[in-house]
């Protein structure tokens, strides 16, 4: 099993260091566990499991959606949505591994376990690139989890041999733009999407 410090150091080798973390201690500490995925301990001592999304995560994904603010929903899906319909939730949990990867952060202190974060990529094989999205539930933000998910997605794209990872981010979404800037992404206006930036990282 890979420890978070190993992940962090591997990521540091591959990505420019985050500006605020060049000399800082890691935000997240690893722990070994025989269960699938990896245990993540945040600096405020809460525990999550990082693992791949599964078909059985549909209900947890839908519950997670109900806890999101309208602003978070708009920032993640780039438009307003009042609910996450079951067919869409099922689709988001049942991946085609050839072209998709999704990681979830599961809070197993709750029964049933709750989903606190999701990061996914969708590969465009013809373009040799993947589009990503990331979401962290509000109560769990500013703990390094968004960066962890994004780093994992970047690593996955590199393993796939892709040349670029990219995503659409609303221009007003300063948290996400800041996070991407720290991870070395570049930003340009999305030509066909007013108010939206296209951020990308060459791999
Ligand atoms: C954007 C989002 C993913 C960030 O997740 P997160 O877990 O809080 O991110 P991190 O804790 O890894 O933050 C990393 C850095 O990004 C920047 N950042 C994150 N949130 C910020 C905020 N609210 N204000 C300012 N900077 C912020 C900071 O530099 C932060 O480092 P620091 O906490 O050491 O200062 C989360 O707020 C979210 O899910 N938003 C709604 C959905 C969304 O916007 N998705 C992106 C579209 S693909």
PDB file of C-alpha atoms in Angstrom, residues 77-172:
ATOM      1  CA  UNK A  77     -21.444  21.123 -12.828  1.00  0.00           C
ATOM      2  CA  UNK A  78     -21.172  24.643 -14.370  1.00  0.00           C
ATOM      3  CA  UNK A  79     -24.959  25.093 -14.147  1.00  0.00           C
ATOM      4  CA  UNK A  80     -27.693  24.942 -11.508  1.00  0.00           C
ATOM      5  CA  UNK A  81     -29.149  21.545 -10.589  1.00  0.00           C
ATOM      6  CA  UNK A  82     -31.746  20.899  -7.897  1.00  0.00           C
ATOM      7  CA  UNK A  83     -31.169  17.161  -7.679  1.00  0.00           C
ATOM      8  CA  UNK A  84     -28.871  14.428  -8.926  1.00  0.00           C
ATOM      9  CA  UNK A  85     -31.191  12.058 -10.789  1.00  0.00           C
ATOM     10  CA  UNK A  86     -30.666   8.350 -10.112  1.00  0.00           C
ATOM     11  CA  UNK A  87     -29.663   7.495 -13.717  1.00  0.00           C
ATOM     12  CA  UNK A  88     -26.993  10.206 -13.632  1.00  0.00           C
ATOM     13  CA  UNK A  89     -25.741   9.065 -10.208  1.00  0.00           C
ATOM     14  CA  UNK A  90     -25.597   5.484 -11.459  1.00  0.00           C
ATOM     15  CA  UNK A  91     -23.699   6.592 -14.530  1.00  0.00           C
ATOM     16  CA  UNK A  92     -21.212   8.546 -12.393  1.00  0.00           C
ATOM     17  CA  UNK A  93     -20.553   5.476 -10.224  1.00  0.00           C
ATOM     18  CA  UNK A  94     -20.245   2.921 -13.023  1.00  0.00           C
ATOM     19  CA  UNK A  95     -17.087   3.758 -14.912  1.00  0.00           C
ATOM     20  CA  UNK A  96     -15.668   2.631 -18.181  1.00  0.00           C
ATOM     21  CA  UNK A  97     -12.088   2.066 -16.914  1.00  0.00           C
ATOM     22  CA  UNK A  98     -10.727   2.466 -20.422  1.00  0.00           C
ATOM     23  CA  UNK A  99     -11.594   6.153 -20.389  1.00  0.00           C
ATOM     24  CA  UNK A 100     -12.574   7.071 -16.822  1.00  0.00           C
ATOM     25  CA  UNK A 101     -11.111   7.178 -13.325  1.00  0.00           C
ATOM     26  CA  UNK A 102     -12.860   8.493 -10.221  1.00  0.00           C
ATOM     27  CA  UNK A 103     -11.605   8.638  -6.638  1.00  0.00           C
ATOM     28  CA  UNK A 104     -13.835   9.165  -3.631  1.00  0.00           C
ATOM     29  CA  UNK A 105     -13.088  10.174  -0.046  1.00  0.00           C
ATOM     30  CA  UNK A 106     -15.355   8.127   2.219  1.00  0.00           C
ATOM     31  CA  UNK A 107     -16.167   9.032   5.823  1.00  0.00           C
ATOM     32  CA  UNK A 108     -16.555   5.660   7.490  1.00  0.00           C
ATOM     33  CA  UNK A 109     -17.186   7.185  10.911  1.00  0.00           C
ATOM     34  CA  UNK A 110     -20.783   7.476   9.700  1.00  0.00           C
ATOM     35  CA  UNK A 111     -23.123   4.558   9.071  1.00  0.00           C
ATOM     36  CA  UNK A 112     -23.719   4.299   6.219  1.00  0.00           C
ATOM     37  CA  UNK A 113     -20.400   5.790   5.131  1.00  0.00           C
ATOM     38  CA  UNK A 114     -20.687   9.287   3.663  1.00  0.00           C
ATOM     39  CA  UNK A 115     -18.893  10.621   0.599  1.00  0.00           C
ATOM     40  CA  UNK A 116     -16.939  13.806   1.389  1.00  0.00           C
ATOM     41  CA  UNK A 117     -15.092  14.291  -1.870  1.00  0.00           C
ATOM     42  CA  UNK A 118     -14.951  13.093  -5.488  1.00  0.00           C
ATOM     43  CA  UNK A 119     -12.416  13.623  -8.257  1.00  0.00           C
ATOM     44  CA  UNK A 120     -12.786  12.238 -11.762  1.00  0.00           C
ATOM     45  CA  UNK A 121     -11.301  12.294 -15.216  1.00  0.00           C
ATOM     46  CA  UNK A 122     -12.827  11.540 -18.572  1.00  0.00           C
ATOM     47  CA  UNK A 123     -10.289  10.644 -21.232  1.00  0.00           C
ATOM     48  CA  UNK A 124     -10.492  11.876 -24.806  1.00  0.00           C
ATOM     49  CA  UNK A 125      -8.243   9.339 -26.497  1.00  0.00           C
ATOM     50  CA  UNK A 126      -8.251  11.200 -29.822  1.00  0.00           C
ATOM     51  CA  UNK A 127      -7.030  14.385 -28.129  1.00  0.00           C
ATOM     52  CA  UNK A 128      -4.575  12.507 -25.896  1.00  0.00           C
ATOM     53  CA  UNK A 129      -5.992  14.387 -22.898  1.00  0.00           C
ATOM     54  CA  UNK A 130      -8.463  14.061 -20.036  1.00  0.00           C
ATOM     55  CA  UNK A 131     -11.040  16.453 -18.613  1.00  0.00           C
ATOM     56  CA  UNK A 132     -11.198  16.506 -14.820  1.00  0.00           C
ATOM     57  CA  UNK A 133     -13.562  17.649 -12.092  1.00  0.00           C
ATOM     58  CA  UNK A 134     -13.101  17.811  -8.330  1.00  0.00           C
ATOM     59  CA  UNK A 135     -15.507  18.330  -5.468  1.00  0.00           C
ATOM     60  CA  UNK A 136     -14.985  18.497  -1.698  1.00  0.00           C
ATOM     61  CA  UNK A 137     -17.894  18.932   0.714  1.00  0.00           C
ATOM     62  CA  UNK A 138     -17.832  22.333   2.418  1.00  0.00           C
ATOM     63  CA  UNK A 139     -17.161  21.085   5.982  1.00  0.00           C
ATOM     64  CA  UNK A 140     -14.098  19.255   4.694  1.00  0.00           C
ATOM     65  CA  UNK A 141     -12.510  22.021   2.659  1.00  0.00           C
ATOM     66  CA  UNK A 142      -9.135  23.729   3.326  1.00  0.00           C
ATOM     67  CA  UNK A 143      -7.605  20.466   4.540  1.00  0.00           C
ATOM     68  CA  UNK A 144      -5.668  19.596   1.396  1.00  0.00           C
ATOM     69  CA  UNK A 145      -8.246  17.110   0.123  1.00  0.00           C
ATOM     70  CA  UNK A 146      -8.942  18.921  -3.154  1.00  0.00           C
ATOM     71  CA  UNK A 147      -5.211  18.988  -3.857  1.00  0.00           C
ATOM     72  CA  UNK A 148      -4.902  15.299  -2.949  1.00  0.00           C
ATOM     73  CA  UNK A 149      -7.688  14.314  -5.359  1.00  0.00           C
ATOM     74  CA  UNK A 150      -6.259  16.470  -8.118  1.00  0.00           C
ATOM     75  CA  UNK A 151      -2.765  15.079  -7.633  1.00  0.00           C
ATOM     76  CA  UNK A 152      -4.153  11.562  -7.849  1.00  0.00           C
ATOM     77  CA  UNK A 153      -5.901  12.406 -11.110  1.00  0.00           C
ATOM     78  CA  UNK A 154      -2.716  13.918 -12.527  1.00  0.00           C
ATOM     79  CA  UNK A 155      -0.829  10.751 -11.540  1.00  0.00           C
ATOM     80  CA  UNK A 156      -3.497   8.628 -13.220  1.00  0.00           C
ATOM     81  CA  UNK A 157      -3.251  10.661 -16.437  1.00  0.00           C
ATOM     82  CA  UNK A 158       0.522  10.209 -16.414  1.00  0.00           C
ATOM     83  CA  UNK A 159       0.131   6.455 -15.919  1.00  0.00           C
ATOM     84  CA  UNK A 160      -2.175   6.446 -18.938  1.00  0.00           C
ATOM     85  CA  UNK A 161       0.500   8.260 -20.935  1.00  0.00           C
ATOM     86  CA  UNK A 162      -1.719  11.266 -21.710  1.00  0.00           C
ATOM     87  CA  UNK A 163      -0.167  14.569 -22.629  1.00  0.00           C
ATOM     88  CA  UNK A 164      -2.628  16.916 -20.901  1.00  0.00           C
ATOM     89  CA  UNK A 165      -5.209  17.172 -18.125  1.00  0.00           C
ATOM     90  CA  UNK A 166      -7.683  20.037 -18.315  1.00  0.00           C
ATOM     91  CA  UNK A 167     -10.933  21.329 -16.846  1.00  0.00           C
ATOM     92  CA  UNK A 168     -13.484  24.117 -17.040  1.00  0.00           C
ATOM     93  CA  UNK A 169     -13.624  26.408 -14.014  1.00  0.00           C
ATOM     94  CA  UNK A 170     -15.948  29.374 -13.553  1.00  0.00           C
ATOM     95  CA  UNK A 171     -13.982  32.621 -13.516  1.00  0.00           C
ATOM     96  CA  UNK A 172     -15.479  33.514 -10.120  1.00  0.00           C
TER      97      UNK A 172
END
